[in-house]
Coordinates of C-alpha atoms in Angstrom, one line a residue:
X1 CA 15.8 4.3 1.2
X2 CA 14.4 0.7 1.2
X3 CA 13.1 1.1 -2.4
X4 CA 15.8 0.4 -4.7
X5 CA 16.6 -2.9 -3.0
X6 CA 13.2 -4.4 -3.5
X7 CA 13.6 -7.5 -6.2
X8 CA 10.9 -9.2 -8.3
X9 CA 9.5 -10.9 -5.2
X10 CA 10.1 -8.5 -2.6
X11 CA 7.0 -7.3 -0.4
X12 CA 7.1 -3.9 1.6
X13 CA 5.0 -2.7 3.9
X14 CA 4.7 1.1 5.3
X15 CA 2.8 2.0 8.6
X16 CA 1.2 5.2 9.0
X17 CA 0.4 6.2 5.4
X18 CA -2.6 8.7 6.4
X19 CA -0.8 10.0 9.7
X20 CA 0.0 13.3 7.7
X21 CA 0.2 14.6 4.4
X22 CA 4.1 13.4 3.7
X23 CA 3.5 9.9 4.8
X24 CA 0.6 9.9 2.3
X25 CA 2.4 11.5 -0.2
X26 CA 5.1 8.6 -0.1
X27 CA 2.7 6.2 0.1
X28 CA 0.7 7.3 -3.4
X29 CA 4.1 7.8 -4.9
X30 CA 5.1 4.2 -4.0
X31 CA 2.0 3.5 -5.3
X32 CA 2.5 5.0 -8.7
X33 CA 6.1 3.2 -9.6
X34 CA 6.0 1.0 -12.4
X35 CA 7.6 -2.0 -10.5
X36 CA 5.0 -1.8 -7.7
X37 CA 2.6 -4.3 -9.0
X38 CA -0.2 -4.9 -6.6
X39 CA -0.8 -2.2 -3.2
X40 CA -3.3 -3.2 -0.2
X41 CA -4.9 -0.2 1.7
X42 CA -5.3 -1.1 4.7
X43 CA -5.8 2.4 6.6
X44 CA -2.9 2.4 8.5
X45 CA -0.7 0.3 6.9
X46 CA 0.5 0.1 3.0
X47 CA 1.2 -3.5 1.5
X48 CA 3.2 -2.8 -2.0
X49 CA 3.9 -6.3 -3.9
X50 CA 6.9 -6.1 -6.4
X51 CA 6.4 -8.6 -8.8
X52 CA 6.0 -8.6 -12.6
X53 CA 4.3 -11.2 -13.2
X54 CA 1.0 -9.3 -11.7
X55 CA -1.6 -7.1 -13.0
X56 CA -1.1 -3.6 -11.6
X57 CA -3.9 -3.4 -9.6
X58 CA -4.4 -1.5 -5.7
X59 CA -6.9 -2.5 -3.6
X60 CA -8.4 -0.3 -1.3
X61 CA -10.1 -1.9 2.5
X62 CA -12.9 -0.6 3.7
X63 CA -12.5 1.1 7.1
X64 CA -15.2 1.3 9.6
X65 CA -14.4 2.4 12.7
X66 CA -17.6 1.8 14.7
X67 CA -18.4 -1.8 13.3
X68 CA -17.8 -4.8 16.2
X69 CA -18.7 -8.1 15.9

């Protein structure tokens, strides 16, 4: 819906993108589209950076659900 009015700057983020197999099909889908320049993983939320001048490039973070500080 949101997807063709995201511009060379625009940022989106998606929230659930493992909660079932849809979400997560949407999610690697977004993450496949040519004007999707940079993706953050960030377990339960998606960050997808629209901007050309980038590298494509999707970064993954680590999740560890046990680890406290």
């Amino acid at each position: 819906i949101c997807l063709p009015k995201m511009g060379e700057q625009s940022v989106l983020v998606v929230c659930g993108i493992y909660e079932n197999e849809s979400m997560t099909e949407a999610w690697r889908g977004i993450q496949a589209l040519d004007k999707v320049r940079v993706t953050l993983d960030l377990f339960k939320y998606g960050i997808a950076v629209f901007d050309g001048k980038l590298q494509k490039e999707d970064y993954y973070l680590r999740y560890f659900p046990d680890f406290h500080i």
